[in-house]
Every structure is written in C-alpha cells, then in structure tokens.
Coordinates of C-alpha atoms in Angstrom, one line a residue:
M1 CA 67.3 -26.2 -91.1
N2 CA 70.9 -26.9 -89.8
I3 CA 70.8 -29.1 -86.8
A4 CA 73.6 -30.6 -84.6
F5 CA 73.2 -33.5 -82.2
V6 CA 75.9 -33.6 -79.5
L7 CA 76.4 -37.0 -77.8
P8 CA 78.9 -38.2 -75.2
Y9 CA 79.9 -41.1 -77.4
W10 CA 79.2 -42.9 -80.7
A11 CA 78.9 -46.6 -80.1
E12 CA 75.7 -48.5 -80.1
R13 CA 76.8 -50.8 -77.2
F14 CA 76.1 -47.8 -75.0
G15 CA 72.4 -48.1 -75.7
G16 CA 69.5 -45.9 -76.8
P17 CA 71.0 -42.4 -77.3
V18 CA 73.1 -43.4 -80.3
T19 CA 70.2 -45.4 -81.8
M20 CA 67.9 -42.5 -81.4
A21 CA 70.4 -40.0 -82.9
K22 CA 71.1 -42.2 -85.9
N23 CA 67.5 -42.8 -86.7
I24 CA 65.9 -39.5 -86.0
G25 CA 68.9 -37.7 -87.4
G26 CA 68.8 -39.8 -90.5
T27 CA 65.1 -39.2 -91.0
L28 CA 65.5 -35.5 -90.6
A29 CA 68.3 -35.6 -93.1
A30 CA 66.0 -37.5 -95.5
M31 CA 63.5 -34.7 -95.0
G32 CA 66.0 -32.3 -96.5
H33 CA 67.6 -30.9 -93.3
N34 CA 71.4 -30.7 -92.7
V35 CA 72.1 -32.9 -89.7
S36 CA 75.4 -33.5 -88.0
C37 CA 76.2 -35.7 -85.0
W38 CA 79.1 -34.7 -82.7
A39 CA 80.5 -37.2 -80.3
T40 CA 83.6 -38.7 -78.7
G41 CA 84.9 -42.1 -79.5
D42 CA 88.1 -44.2 -79.4
E43 CA 89.4 -47.4 -81.0
G44 CA 87.9 -50.3 -79.1
M45 CA 84.6 -48.5 -78.4
G46 CA 82.9 -50.3 -81.2
L47 CA 82.4 -47.4 -83.6
E48 CA 80.0 -48.2 -86.3
A49 CA 80.1 -46.8 -89.9
D50 CA 77.2 -44.5 -90.6
D51 CA 75.1 -44.5 -93.8
S52 CA 72.1 -42.6 -92.5
G53 CA 72.8 -39.3 -94.3
I54 CA 74.1 -37.4 -91.3
N55 CA 77.5 -35.8 -91.0
L56 CA 79.2 -37.7 -88.3
Q57 CA 82.1 -36.1 -86.4
V58 CA 83.9 -38.2 -83.8
F59 CA 86.6 -36.8 -81.6
K60 CA 89.2 -38.4 -79.3
T61 CA 88.3 -38.8 -75.6
H62 CA 90.7 -37.4 -73.0
W63 CA 91.1 -37.7 -69.2
P64 CA 88.9 -38.0 -67.3
R65 CA 87.6 -40.5 -69.9
N66 CA 84.4 -41.4 -68.0
W67 CA 83.4 -37.8 -68.3
F68 CA 83.8 -38.1 -72.1
R69 CA 85.9 -35.0 -72.2
S70 CA 87.2 -33.9 -75.7
P71 CA 88.9 -30.5 -76.1
E72 CA 89.0 -31.2 -79.9
L73 CA 85.2 -31.5 -80.0
A74 CA 84.9 -28.2 -78.0
R75 CA 87.2 -26.3 -80.3
K76 CA 85.6 -27.5 -83.5
L77 CA 82.1 -26.9 -82.2
K78 CA 83.0 -23.4 -81.1
E79 CA 84.3 -22.7 -84.7
E80 CA 81.1 -24.0 -86.3
I81 CA 78.4 -23.1 -83.9
S82 CA 77.2 -20.1 -85.8
S83 CA 76.3 -22.3 -88.8
F84 CA 73.6 -24.1 -86.8
D85 CA 70.0 -23.0 -86.3
L86 CA 69.7 -25.2 -83.2
I87 CA 71.5 -28.0 -81.4
E88 CA 70.2 -30.9 -79.3
V89 CA 72.4 -32.2 -76.5
H90 CA 72.1 -35.7 -75.2
G91 CA 72.8 -36.5 -71.6
I92 CA 73.3 -34.6 -68.3
W93 CA 76.5 -35.6 -66.6
E94 CA 79.0 -35.6 -69.4
H95 CA 81.5 -33.0 -70.4
T96 CA 80.0 -32.8 -73.9
V97 CA 76.8 -31.6 -72.4
F98 CA 78.4 -28.8 -70.4
T99 CA 80.6 -27.8 -73.3
A100 CA 77.9 -27.8 -76.0
A101 CA 75.5 -25.8 -73.8
Q102 CA 78.1 -23.2 -72.9
I103 CA 79.2 -22.7 -76.5
A104 CA 75.6 -22.5 -77.7
R105 CA 74.6 -20.0 -75.0
R106 CA 77.5 -17.7 -75.7
A107 CA 76.7 -17.8 -79.4
D108 CA 73.0 -17.2 -78.7
I109 CA 72.0 -20.5 -80.5
P110 CA 69.1 -22.3 -78.9
Y111 CA 69.7 -25.7 -77.5
V112 CA 67.5 -28.6 -76.5
I113 CA 68.5 -31.1 -73.7
R114 CA 67.6 -34.8 -74.0
P115 CA 68.1 -36.1 -70.5
T116 CA 68.1 -39.8 -71.6
G117 CA 66.0 -41.0 -68.7
V118 CA 68.0 -39.5 -65.9
F119 CA 65.0 -38.1 -64.1
T120 CA 62.7 -41.2 -64.5
H121 CA 63.5 -42.3 -61.0
P122 CA 65.1 -40.4 -58.0
W123 CA 67.9 -43.0 -57.5
R124 CA 69.3 -42.0 -60.9
Y125 CA 70.2 -38.4 -59.7
R126 CA 70.0 -38.1 -55.9
T127 CA 73.4 -39.4 -55.0
L128 CA 75.6 -36.8 -53.2
K129 CA 78.0 -36.7 -56.2
K130 CA 75.2 -36.1 -58.7
Q131 CA 73.4 -33.5 -56.5
L132 CA 76.7 -31.6 -56.2
Y133 CA 77.1 -31.8 -60.0
L134 CA 73.6 -30.4 -60.6
A135 CA 74.2 -27.6 -58.1
L136 CA 77.5 -26.6 -59.7
I137 CA 76.9 -27.2 -63.4
G138 CA 73.8 -29.2 -64.3
N139 CA 71.0 -27.0 -63.1
R140 CA 72.1 -24.0 -65.2
V141 CA 72.7 -26.1 -68.3
L142 CA 69.1 -27.5 -67.9
K143 CA 67.3 -24.3 -67.1
D144 CA 69.0 -22.3 -69.9
A145 CA 67.8 -24.9 -72.5
A146 CA 64.9 -24.0 -74.8
C147 CA 63.2 -27.2 -73.7
L148 CA 63.7 -30.7 -72.5
H149 CA 63.0 -33.5 -75.0
V150 CA 61.8 -36.6 -73.3
A151 CA 60.5 -40.0 -74.6
S152 CA 57.4 -40.5 -72.4
Q153 CA 54.9 -39.0 -70.0
K154 CA 56.6 -40.9 -67.2
E155 CA 59.9 -39.2 -68.0
A156 CA 58.2 -35.8 -68.3
E157 CA 56.7 -36.3 -64.8
G158 CA 60.1 -37.2 -63.5
C159 CA 61.6 -34.0 -64.8
L160 CA 58.9 -31.9 -63.1
K161 CA 59.3 -33.8 -59.8
A162 CA 63.0 -33.1 -60.0
G163 CA 62.2 -29.3 -60.1
F164 CA 62.6 -28.5 -63.8
D165 CA 59.3 -26.7 -64.6
M166 CA 60.5 -25.5 -68.0
P167 CA 59.0 -26.4 -71.4
I168 CA 59.1 -30.1 -71.9
T169 CA 58.2 -31.9 -75.1
I170 CA 57.2 -35.6 -75.2
I171 CA 58.3 -37.5 -78.4
P172 CA 58.5 -41.3 -78.1
N173 CA 61.2 -43.1 -79.9
G174 CA 60.3 -45.5 -82.7
I175 CA 61.2 -48.2 -85.2
N176 CA 61.9 -48.2 -88.9
P177 CA 58.9 -50.2 -90.3
K178 CA 60.9 -51.3 -93.4
V179 CA 63.3 -53.3 -91.2
F180 CA 60.3 -55.2 -89.8
E181 CA 58.2 -55.6 -92.9
E182 CA 59.6 -59.0 -94.0
L183 CA 60.7 -60.9 -90.9
P184 CA 62.9 -64.0 -90.9
S185 CA 61.5 -67.4 -90.0
P186 CA 61.9 -68.5 -86.3
R187 CA 63.7 -71.5 -87.8
E188 CA 66.6 -69.2 -88.7
A189 CA 67.3 -68.6 -85.0
E190 CA 67.2 -72.4 -84.3
E191 CA 69.6 -73.1 -87.1
R192 CA 72.0 -70.4 -85.7
W193 CA 71.5 -71.6 -82.1
P194 CA 70.3 -75.2 -82.0
I195 CA 69.8 -74.9 -78.2
L196 CA 66.6 -73.0 -79.0
K197 CA 64.9 -76.1 -80.6
D198 CA 61.9 -77.5 -78.8
R199 CA 62.1 -74.9 -76.0
R200 CA 59.7 -72.2 -74.8
I201 CA 61.8 -69.1 -75.3
I202 CA 61.8 -66.0 -73.0
L203 CA 64.0 -63.4 -74.7
F204 CA 65.8 -60.6 -72.9
L205 CA 67.7 -58.3 -75.3
S206 CA 69.3 -55.3 -73.8
R207 CA 72.4 -54.0 -72.0
I208 CA 73.2 -56.4 -69.1
S209 CA 73.2 -53.8 -66.3
Q210 CA 71.7 -53.5 -62.8
E211 CA 68.7 -51.3 -63.7
K212 CA 67.5 -53.8 -66.3
G213 CA 66.1 -56.0 -63.6
L214 CA 67.7 -59.3 -64.4
D215 CA 68.1 -59.9 -60.6
L216 CA 64.3 -60.1 -60.6
C217 CA 63.9 -62.1 -63.7
I218 CA 66.3 -64.9 -62.7
P219 CA 64.5 -65.8 -59.4
A220 CA 61.2 -65.4 -61.4
M221 CA 62.6 -68.0 -63.8
R222 CA 63.2 -70.3 -60.9
D223 CA 59.6 -69.9 -59.8
L224 CA 58.4 -70.6 -63.4
L225 CA 60.2 -73.9 -63.4
D226 CA 59.3 -75.0 -59.9
T227 CA 55.7 -73.9 -59.6
G228 CA 54.7 -73.5 -63.2
G229 CA 56.3 -76.8 -64.2
L230 CA 57.6 -75.3 -67.5
R231 CA 60.8 -77.4 -67.6
D232 CA 61.2 -76.7 -71.3
A233 CA 61.5 -72.9 -70.8
L234 CA 64.8 -71.2 -71.7
L235 CA 65.8 -67.6 -70.8
V236 CA 67.9 -66.1 -73.6
I237 CA 69.9 -63.1 -72.4
A238 CA 71.4 -61.2 -75.3
G239 CA 73.3 -58.0 -75.0
P240 CA 76.6 -56.4 -73.9
D241 CA 78.0 -56.6 -70.4
H242 CA 77.9 -53.2 -68.6
K243 CA 80.6 -52.6 -65.9
G244 CA 81.1 -56.2 -65.2
Y245 CA 77.5 -56.9 -64.2
L246 CA 77.4 -60.1 -66.3
A247 CA 79.6 -61.8 -63.7
K248 CA 77.1 -61.0 -61.0
I249 CA 74.3 -62.4 -63.1
K250 CA 76.2 -65.7 -63.6
D251 CA 76.7 -66.0 -59.9
L252 CA 73.0 -65.5 -59.4
L253 CA 72.3 -68.2 -61.9
A254 CA 74.5 -70.6 -60.0
C255 CA 72.8 -69.7 -56.8
Y256 CA 69.4 -70.6 -58.3
E257 CA 70.8 -73.6 -60.2
L258 CA 69.6 -72.2 -63.5
E259 CA 72.7 -72.6 -65.7
Q260 CA 71.0 -75.1 -68.0
F261 CA 67.9 -72.9 -68.4
V262 CA 69.7 -69.8 -69.5
F263 CA 71.6 -69.1 -72.7
F264 CA 73.9 -66.2 -73.6
P265 CA 74.3 -65.6 -77.4
G266 CA 76.2 -62.3 -76.9
M267 CA 75.6 -59.2 -78.9
V268 CA 73.2 -59.7 -81.8
H269 CA 72.5 -57.4 -84.8
G270 CA 70.6 -57.3 -88.0
R271 CA 68.8 -60.4 -89.2
E272 CA 70.1 -62.5 -86.3
K273 CA 68.4 -60.1 -83.9
L274 CA 65.1 -60.2 -85.9
A275 CA 65.3 -64.0 -85.9
L276 CA 65.6 -64.1 -82.2
Y277 CA 62.6 -61.8 -81.7
R278 CA 60.6 -64.0 -84.0
R279 CA 61.7 -67.2 -82.2
A280 CA 60.8 -65.9 -78.8
D281 CA 57.5 -67.0 -77.3
T282 CA 57.6 -63.8 -75.2
F283 CA 60.0 -60.9 -74.8
V284 CA 60.8 -59.6 -71.3
L285 CA 62.2 -56.3 -70.1
P286 CA 62.1 -56.4 -66.3
S287 CA 63.6 -52.9 -65.8
Y288 CA 63.3 -50.9 -62.6
S289 CA 63.3 -47.7 -64.7
E290 CA 63.1 -46.9 -68.4
N291 CA 62.3 -43.6 -70.1
Y292 CA 61.1 -45.6 -73.2
G293 CA 62.6 -49.1 -73.9
I294 CA 63.2 -49.3 -77.6
V295 CA 63.6 -53.0 -77.4
V296 CA 59.9 -53.3 -76.4
A297 CA 59.0 -51.5 -79.6
E298 CA 61.3 -53.8 -81.6
A299 CA 59.8 -56.9 -80.0
L300 CA 56.2 -55.7 -80.7
A301 CA 57.1 -54.8 -84.3
S302 CA 58.3 -58.4 -84.6
A303 CA 54.8 -59.6 -83.5
T304 CA 56.2 -60.9 -80.2
P305 CA 54.2 -60.3 -77.0
V306 CA 56.0 -58.5 -74.2
V307 CA 56.2 -58.7 -70.5
T308 CA 57.6 -55.6 -68.9
T309 CA 57.3 -53.6 -65.7
T310 CA 55.6 -50.5 -64.5
G311 CA 59.1 -49.0 -64.4
T312 CA 58.7 -48.6 -68.2
P313 CA 56.1 -46.4 -69.9
W314 CA 54.4 -49.3 -71.7
K315 CA 50.9 -49.4 -70.1
E316 CA 49.5 -49.7 -73.6
L317 CA 50.4 -53.4 -73.5
T318 CA 47.5 -54.1 -71.2
D319 CA 45.2 -51.6 -72.9
I320 CA 45.4 -53.5 -76.2
D321 CA 46.2 -56.9 -74.7
A322 CA 49.6 -57.2 -76.4
G323 CA 51.4 -58.4 -73.3
R324 CA 51.7 -57.7 -69.5
W325 CA 52.7 -54.6 -67.6
V326 CA 53.4 -55.6 -64.0
A327 CA 55.1 -54.3 -60.9
P328 CA 58.9 -54.9 -60.9
E329 CA 58.6 -57.8 -58.4
R330 CA 59.6 -61.5 -58.7
G331 CA 56.1 -62.9 -58.2
H332 CA 54.4 -60.6 -60.7
L333 CA 57.0 -61.4 -63.3
A334 CA 56.8 -65.1 -62.8
K335 CA 53.0 -65.1 -63.0
A336 CA 53.0 -62.9 -66.2
L337 CA 55.6 -65.1 -67.9
C338 CA 53.8 -68.3 -67.0
E339 CA 50.5 -66.9 -68.3
L340 CA 52.0 -66.1 -71.7
L341 CA 54.0 -69.3 -72.1
E342 CA 51.0 -71.4 -71.2
M343 CA 48.7 -69.7 -73.7
P344 CA 47.6 -71.5 -76.9
R345 CA 49.9 -70.5 -79.7
E346 CA 47.1 -68.8 -81.7
V347 CA 46.1 -66.6 -78.7
R348 CA 49.8 -65.5 -78.2
D349 CA 50.1 -64.9 -81.9
A350 CA 47.0 -62.6 -81.8
M351 CA 48.6 -60.6 -79.0
G352 CA 51.7 -60.2 -81.1
Q353 CA 49.8 -58.9 -84.1
R354 CA 48.0 -56.3 -81.9
G355 CA 51.4 -55.1 -80.6
R356 CA 52.8 -55.0 -84.2
K357 CA 49.8 -52.9 -85.3
L358 CA 50.3 -50.4 -82.4
V359 CA 54.0 -49.8 -83.2
F360 CA 53.5 -49.5 -86.9
E361 CA 50.8 -46.9 -86.5
K362 CA 52.2 -44.9 -83.6
Y363 CA 55.9 -45.5 -82.9
T364 CA 58.0 -44.9 -86.0
W365 CA 61.1 -42.8 -86.5
E366 CA 59.3 -40.8 -89.2
N367 CA 56.6 -39.8 -86.7
A368 CA 59.2 -38.9 -84.1
A369 CA 61.3 -36.9 -86.6
R370 CA 58.3 -34.9 -87.8
K371 CA 57.2 -34.1 -84.3
L372 CA 60.7 -33.0 -83.4
H373 CA 61.0 -30.8 -86.5
L374 CA 57.7 -29.1 -85.4
V375 CA 59.2 -28.4 -81.9
Y376 CA 62.4 -27.1 -83.5
Q377 CA 60.3 -24.7 -85.7
H378 CA 58.5 -23.4 -82.6
I379 CA 61.8 -22.8 -80.8
I380 CA 63.4 -20.9 -83.7
E381 CA 60.2 -18.9 -84.3
G382 CA 59.7 -18.1 -80.6
K383 CA 56.4 -19.9 -80.3
D384 CA 55.1 -21.8 -77.3
I385 CA 56.6 -25.3 -77.3
P386 CA 53.9 -28.1 -77.4
M387 CA 54.2 -30.8 -74.7
N388 CA 52.6 -33.3 -77.0
P389 CA 53.3 -32.2 -80.6
G390 CA 50.8 -33.6 -83.1
L391 CA 51.1 -34.3 -86.8
T392 CA 48.8 -32.7 -89.4

C-alpha cells in the first residue's frame, strides 16, 4: 500500500502530530508499506533527522507562515498524488490540510483527516475566526474525507457534537515498548540535575502552553506545601515554551512564592527523558483538554503513577489504580498529588507497575499501525469503516 501523511510542519517541538506520524508511519513502513511524510519546515524550526523508514519530504514555508503555506509542497503533491492509494492529512486550520484535501479530491484519491484534538472541547473551534474558516473551507474538507481518525472516545464524541456525523475511527496513540524495556536508574537524573536529590518529584513534561493547565498546577503546588506540609516537594516543568507562555508561568510562580519549589530543565530527549520519568514520584498532566496525551502513556510505560484530569481520556488510571483522574480544579489536583506523594514507596511502585502493564498490553505503536492499516483497507475496498477496529 502506498500511503502519504501530510502535516503542517515537521518539528517535534510542535507536539504530538509529528511523534504520531513518525511512529505509526515507521511501523507501517516496517510492515512493508511505502510511507511518505509531507510537511513544511524551515531552518530554526528544529527539524530532526528521520531514520524510521519513511520517505520524508519537507518544503519551505511561505507567507502567511502561521498558516504553514507551501506552494512547493502543493505542486509536488499534485504531481505525485496518483501514486498513492490513500493519504492521511493532519490538522484542520492549516493550508496543508486545505491543499492536500483539494488535490486528493480532484484526483479521486481517498483521504483521511486526523483533527489532532481540535474538537475535544468547544473553545478550540468556536471563536468567530475559526467558525468563519469552517464555514468557508473546513466543513467541506472534513465532510469529503473518507473518515476522521481520532485518538480517543472523548475526541470522537467531540467530533459528533461539532456536527460531523461521518465515519469516525478511534485508534489510540502508543509507545515503542523497546524504548522502555530497559529503563535508566533514577540516580542518572540526580547526577544530571543534582537539585533532584532528596526531593519528592512531581514531573510535568509537555509543551508549556495555556491548555496544559499549569495555571492550575502551580496554585495546587502552593496548597501542597501549605496544607500538606510536603516541603521537600519539587515540581519539575520540562518542555518547550509555546507562544511566550513560559513568562506567564514564571510570573505566577513569583506570585505564589514558589520559585525555590520549581525547576525548569528545558527540553529533554532520549535517555535523559527516561531518567526523569523514572526519578519522578508522580507524573502530572493537568490539561484542560487532550485528545490523548502521549506523555501519560510514556510515564506509565516508565512505571511512574500519573495524576491527570478528566480533560484527558485516561479514566483507566482509576479503573486499574495506576494514578488519579480528577476534575481540572486546583483543589482536586492538590489532593491527588498529596495522596500519591504520601503513599509508601512500595504502594506507589505497585501503581506504576500496573500502569506499565496496561500500556505494554494495549497502547503500542504496532497495535495502532495494524488498526490503522485495517481501516485503510476498508476505505480502499469500499467497506464500512469500523469505529473501534480490532486486531485478529
């Protein structure tokens, strides 16, 4: 099968879409399919070399740059569109989405849209500007798609509430088990960052942006120190700044007099990231809205219990007792974090092992790729598209 993924950009600092495309695309390539990824990118965007087995094509971005417009990508895709059995387009608002959908439609090539969490919460798409865009361009792009590819039941429900009653397939993202089979010692993180020694570590590892809920987590940290008495707690905030939001977070830290209780290691990758996951006593993702939350899966694969919110699709944390799934509110976060930090080490370790087992059994890139391949086959063969594709 010849498959093309079209993305607005190719730089992992932009978050999940690139990670998903690299991993599912690479797995499909390993299964014997021809997979290419088409995206925009410029020097300074942090382009990463790719060794996943996919054919990566990156084109220069032109004005308006925040629309990720690339006439070169459009011309090249138009030339090669007939060589593909199917294309999957990531995003909603970007020029790459409009262009790829239009080219595929005119060539009678089926396309799948991956909305990347846009419809998980109304505030993501109900601004006047976005409603106008949907009316003029987006609605047709979406409704002409063979199906929507979403990462969770929560995201599927959001698409339906937004008025898109078309075929939807739910395929959660995953992890590569090989990466997490042999984990580094927590001591490696302490050697890299001595500030972690003799502290109870709460790890946040994600893009530093408004929707991630750090404005809830920071006052919850204040409560943790004041009422919980956990003066040895340290909140580690790792990840890239998004649109200058880091400055607002630092102002908030000063307001709550928390500077000495928070540490910013910056972007972390590879073994350093794994060591941080292992050193953390608990991982926190206090997001207002997530279509999946790949960092939750990574933390669980590292045997670290997780505290996250009902804005994410991770109810299973409470079902198997691998963490806490609470309302995105200051008090609930503080209570959940306090509970985990005060647990005996052996109880917390047992929670971590249950989470690790869940992810290794259910949430891997291989499972996701096989499910997606099944959906692609159904589309090409004109069969009904399963909402929850199974594996045989």
